[in-house]
Coordinates of C-alpha atoms in Angstrom, one line a residue:
M1 CA 71.9 120.8 87.8
P2 CA 71.2 118.8 90.5
T3 CA 67.8 117.6 91.0
P4 CA 65.8 119.4 93.8
S5 CA 66.2 116.2 95.9
L6 CA 70.1 116.3 95.8
A7 CA 70.4 120.1 96.0
A8 CA 68.4 120.0 99.5
L9 CA 70.7 117.0 100.9
P10 CA 73.1 119.0 103.5
I11 CA 76.7 119.0 103.5
R12 CA 78.3 118.1 107.0
R13 CA 81.8 117.4 108.3
L14 CA 82.8 113.6 108.1
T15 CA 84.6 111.8 110.9
L16 CA 86.6 108.7 111.1
R17 CA 83.2 106.8 111.7
D18 CA 82.6 107.7 108.1
L19 CA 85.7 105.5 106.8
N20 CA 84.3 102.8 105.1
A21 CA 81.5 104.9 103.5
C22 CA 84.5 106.9 102.1
A23 CA 86.2 104.1 100.7
D24 CA 83.1 102.4 99.3
L25 CA 82.6 105.7 97.5
S26 CA 86.5 105.4 96.2
E27 CA 85.5 101.6 95.0
D28 CA 82.6 102.9 93.2
R29 CA 84.1 105.7 91.2
G30 CA 86.9 102.7 90.3
W31 CA 89.6 104.1 92.6
P32 CA 91.2 101.8 95.0
R33 CA 89.5 101.7 98.4
E34 CA 92.6 103.0 100.3
E35 CA 91.0 102.9 104.2
Y36 CA 94.4 103.2 105.7
K37 CA 95.1 106.6 103.8
W38 CA 91.5 107.8 104.5
G39 CA 92.2 106.9 108.3
L40 CA 95.2 109.7 108.0
L41 CA 93.1 112.0 106.1
L42 CA 90.1 112.0 108.5
A43 CA 92.4 112.4 111.3
A44 CA 94.7 115.0 110.0
G45 CA 92.2 116.9 108.0
K46 CA 88.8 118.0 107.6
G47 CA 85.9 115.6 105.7
Y48 CA 83.2 117.0 104.1
G49 CA 80.3 115.1 102.8
I50 CA 76.6 114.5 101.5
D51 CA 74.9 111.5 102.7
D52 CA 72.7 109.3 100.4
P53 CA 69.0 108.6 101.4
D54 CA 69.5 105.3 100.1
G55 CA 72.4 104.5 102.1
G56 CA 76.5 105.3 101.5
L57 CA 77.9 109.2 100.4
V58 CA 76.7 111.1 97.8
T59 CA 80.1 112.7 97.5
A60 CA 83.3 113.7 100.0
C61 CA 86.4 115.5 100.1
V62 CA 89.6 115.9 102.8
V63 CA 90.7 119.3 103.6
T64 CA 94.2 119.1 105.5
E65 CA 95.1 122.6 106.9
Y66 CA 98.5 123.8 107.6
G67 CA 100.0 126.7 109.5
P68 CA 98.7 128.4 112.9
Y69 CA 95.6 126.1 114.1
S70 CA 93.3 129.0 114.2
E71 CA 94.8 130.9 111.3
P72 CA 95.9 128.4 109.0
D73 CA 97.8 129.8 106.1
L74 CA 97.5 126.9 103.4
G75 CA 94.4 124.4 102.6
A76 CA 95.2 121.1 100.9
I77 CA 92.0 119.3 98.8
G78 CA 92.3 116.1 98.1
M79 CA 90.2 112.8 97.4
V80 CA 87.5 114.9 96.2
L81 CA 84.6 112.1 94.9
V82 CA 80.9 112.0 93.5
A83 CA 79.5 108.8 93.5
E84 CA 78.9 107.8 90.2
R85 CA 74.8 107.2 90.3
H86 CA 75.1 111.3 91.3
A87 CA 77.6 112.2 88.7
R88 CA 77.1 115.0 86.1
Q89 CA 74.2 116.7 88.6
G90 CA 76.5 119.5 89.8
I91 CA 77.2 118.0 93.5
G92 CA 81.0 118.1 93.3
R93 CA 80.8 121.8 92.1
R94 CA 78.5 122.4 94.8
L95 CA 80.4 120.8 97.3
M96 CA 83.9 122.6 95.9
R97 CA 81.6 126.0 96.4
H98 CA 81.3 125.1 100.1
I99 CA 84.9 124.6 100.7
L100 CA 85.6 127.6 99.2
S101 CA 83.7 129.5 101.0
S102 CA 84.3 127.9 104.4
M103 CA 87.8 128.3 103.9
G104 CA 87.4 132.4 103.6
T105 CA 90.8 134.2 102.2
T106 CA 92.9 130.9 103.2
P107 CA 95.1 129.6 100.0
L108 CA 94.5 126.6 98.5
T109 CA 95.9 124.0 96.8
L110 CA 95.3 120.8 95.0
H111 CA 96.2 117.5 92.5
A112 CA 93.8 117.7 89.5
T113 CA 93.3 114.7 87.5
P114 CA 92.7 115.3 84.0
Y115 CA 89.2 114.8 84.4
G116 CA 88.8 117.5 87.6
H117 CA 90.9 119.9 86.0
P118 CA 88.0 121.9 84.3
L119 CA 86.0 122.3 87.4
Y120 CA 88.6 123.7 89.2
E121 CA 89.8 125.9 86.5
E122 CA 86.0 126.9 86.3
L123 CA 86.1 128.0 90.0
G124 CA 89.8 130.1 89.7
F125 CA 92.0 127.5 90.7
K126 CA 95.0 127.9 88.4
V127 CA 98.0 125.7 86.8
T128 CA 101.0 126.0 88.8
G129 CA 103.3 122.9 88.7
Q130 CA 102.8 119.1 87.5
A131 CA 103.4 116.0 89.1
E132 CA 104.3 112.5 87.6
M133 CA 102.7 109.4 89.0
L134 CA 105.6 106.4 88.9
R135 CA 105.1 103.1 90.0
G136 CA 106.9 99.5 89.5
H137 CA 109.2 97.3 91.7
F138 CA 112.7 99.2 92.5
S139 CA 115.8 97.5 90.8
P140 CA 119.0 99.0 92.0
G141 CA 121.8 99.7 89.8
G142 CA 124.8 102.1 89.0
A143 CA 126.7 103.8 91.1
T144 CA 125.2 103.8 94.9
P145 CA 124.4 107.9 95.8
A146 CA 127.0 108.6 98.3
V147 CA 124.9 109.8 100.8
N148 CA 124.4 108.3 104.5
T149 CA 120.9 107.1 105.5
R150 CA 119.3 105.5 108.4
A151 CA 116.0 104.8 110.3
A152 CA 114.7 108.3 111.8
T153 CA 114.5 108.7 115.8
A154 CA 112.6 110.2 118.3
E155 CA 115.4 112.6 118.7
D156 CA 115.5 113.4 115.2
L157 CA 111.5 114.7 115.1
A158 CA 112.6 118.4 116.2
A159 CA 115.3 118.9 113.2
I160 CA 112.8 117.3 110.8
L161 CA 110.1 119.5 111.4
R162 CA 112.3 122.7 111.3
L163 CA 113.5 121.3 107.7
D164 CA 109.9 120.6 106.5
E165 CA 108.9 123.9 107.4
E166 CA 111.8 125.3 105.8
V167 CA 111.2 123.6 102.6
L168 CA 107.1 124.0 102.4
G169 CA 106.9 126.9 103.9
T170 CA 104.1 126.2 106.2
D171 CA 104.1 124.4 109.8
R172 CA 103.0 120.6 108.8
T173 CA 103.7 119.0 112.5
H174 CA 100.3 118.0 112.9
L175 CA 101.0 115.6 109.8
I176 CA 104.8 114.7 109.9
T177 CA 104.6 113.9 113.9
R178 CA 102.1 111.1 112.8
L179 CA 104.7 109.5 110.3
P180 CA 106.4 107.5 113.0
A181 CA 103.2 105.7 113.6
F182 CA 101.7 106.0 110.0
A183 CA 104.7 105.0 107.7
D184 CA 106.6 101.3 107.6
Q185 CA 109.7 103.1 107.3
F186 CA 110.8 106.6 108.0
R187 CA 114.3 107.6 107.3
V188 CA 116.4 110.7 107.4
A189 CA 119.7 111.6 105.3
V190 CA 122.6 112.6 107.5
E191 CA 125.8 115.0 106.8
S192 CA 128.3 115.6 109.4
G193 CA 125.5 114.7 112.2
R194 CA 122.7 117.1 110.1
I195 CA 119.9 116.2 108.9
I196 CA 119.8 117.1 105.0
G197 CA 116.9 115.1 104.0
Y198 CA 114.3 112.8 105.3
A199 CA 111.2 110.3 103.5
A200 CA 108.8 107.7 104.5
A201 CA 107.4 104.5 102.8
W202 CA 103.9 103.7 103.8
P203 CA 101.7 100.9 102.9
N204 CA 98.8 101.6 100.5
M205 CA 96.8 98.7 99.1
H206 CA 99.4 96.3 97.7
T207 CA 102.4 99.1 97.1
H208 CA 104.7 101.3 99.4
V209 CA 103.9 104.7 98.5
V210 CA 107.4 106.9 99.0
G211 CA 106.6 110.3 100.5
P212 CA 106.9 112.8 101.9
L213 CA 110.6 113.1 99.7
I214 CA 112.4 116.2 101.0
A215 CA 116.0 116.3 100.0
R216 CA 118.8 118.8 99.7
D217 CA 119.7 117.7 96.3
T218 CA 119.3 114.8 93.8
E219 CA 121.4 112.6 95.2
T220 CA 120.1 113.1 98.6
A221 CA 117.0 112.1 97.2
Q222 CA 118.2 108.7 95.3
A223 CA 119.9 107.4 98.5
L224 CA 116.5 108.1 100.6
L225 CA 114.6 106.3 97.6
T226 CA 116.5 103.4 97.3
S227 CA 116.9 102.5 101.0
L228 CA 113.7 102.8 101.4
A229 CA 113.0 100.2 98.3
A230 CA 115.8 98.2 100.1
G231 CA 113.3 97.7 103.2
T232 CA 110.2 96.3 100.9
D233 CA 109.4 93.7 98.7
R234 CA 106.2 95.7 97.3
P235 CA 105.8 98.0 94.1
L236 CA 106.8 101.6 95.1
R237 CA 104.6 104.2 93.9
T238 CA 105.8 108.3 94.1
D239 CA 104.6 111.8 92.8
I240 CA 107.6 113.7 91.9
D241 CA 107.7 117.5 90.7
V242 CA 107.9 117.3 86.9
R243 CA 110.8 119.7 87.8
H244 CA 112.9 117.4 89.3
E245 CA 114.1 115.7 85.6
E246 CA 116.7 114.0 86.9
L247 CA 115.0 112.1 89.6
R248 CA 112.4 111.2 87.7
A249 CA 114.7 109.6 84.7
W250 CA 116.7 108.0 87.5
A251 CA 113.5 106.6 89.0
R252 CA 112.6 105.4 85.4
E253 CA 115.6 103.4 84.5
R254 CA 114.9 101.3 88.3
G255 CA 111.8 100.1 87.2
L256 CA 109.0 102.8 88.1
A257 CA 107.4 103.2 85.3
P258 CA 105.2 106.5 84.6
V259 CA 101.7 105.9 85.4
A260 CA 99.5 109.1 85.2
L261 CA 100.6 113.3 84.9
N262 CA 98.5 115.5 87.4
S263 CA 98.2 119.2 87.7
V264 CA 99.3 121.2 90.9
M265 CA 96.9 124.1 90.9
T266 CA 96.7 126.7 93.5
Y267 CA 93.7 129.2 94.6
G268 CA 94.5 132.3 96.4
I269 CA 98.3 132.2 95.3
P270 CA 100.5 132.1 92.8
E271 CA 102.6 129.1 93.6
L272 CA 103.2 126.9 96.4
P273 CA 105.3 128.6 99.3
G274 CA 108.4 127.3 100.3
D275 CA 111.5 125.9 98.4
W276 CA 110.2 123.3 95.6
S277 CA 113.8 122.4 95.0
R278 CA 114.0 120.7 97.9
R279 CA 110.8 119.2 97.6
F280 CA 110.6 115.9 95.3
A281 CA 107.2 114.1 96.7
P282 CA 104.4 115.0 98.7
L283 CA 103.2 112.3 101.7
T284 CA 100.0 112.1 99.9
V285 CA 98.7 114.3 96.5
A286 CA 95.5 114.0 98.1
A287 CA 97.3 116.5 101.4
L288 CA 100.6 118.0 100.1

């Protein structure tokens, strides 16, 4: 159980002013600082945390809501962290219970590491899938995917948003409209003038994260990933739904090695909405 002093500390909303403190907390737990990602999450989502009387944060996390602004139909929980000096004192459980209460009946999802899995299961989250993190330098090879890709333009945005909502089963406008400024590359796959997929690559420390990756089929996903790899010298990282076995095998053949396997968990719904067959990778496992 938390010590009385910790239990009495209030949980408050975090803002962009807390970005450095959030990055410090990441570093404290041996994670990369990821200031750039924290900036997106704190701007597009709702941060929650507890201030440490000795400075910094005791704990933090971010909830990104989707669907109608006043009545979200899905929330994604990410970046759940507790400072090492306060670990194993029930602080993470207290923060999660606060979020569950504040979200009411809104269904929730998160990507759980093996370390966090027992807590989320205790709170009522159920495993509904898995995502494999792959990372490495991409080496082109084999047959070139016969799908045309190009840089996305402002005129594509409406079609991208329609496709995204169709595939995800919820409205992510507040995230997707940030991609042109957030990502270093933002590309679409096109057939007969129609957008059949899109993907972005955004900078995270020394890598480029490929996400989101939305595509009609595996070949389209391969074409988008190949085109993004051609535009960077950095290692790529992406988190692929394990059901897309063909894309995972193809990516491994091209130099992306498995790094971790995380559980996709849901609360209040039996599985994520939308069409998983076209949802290859999230924007980030901390969101959706």
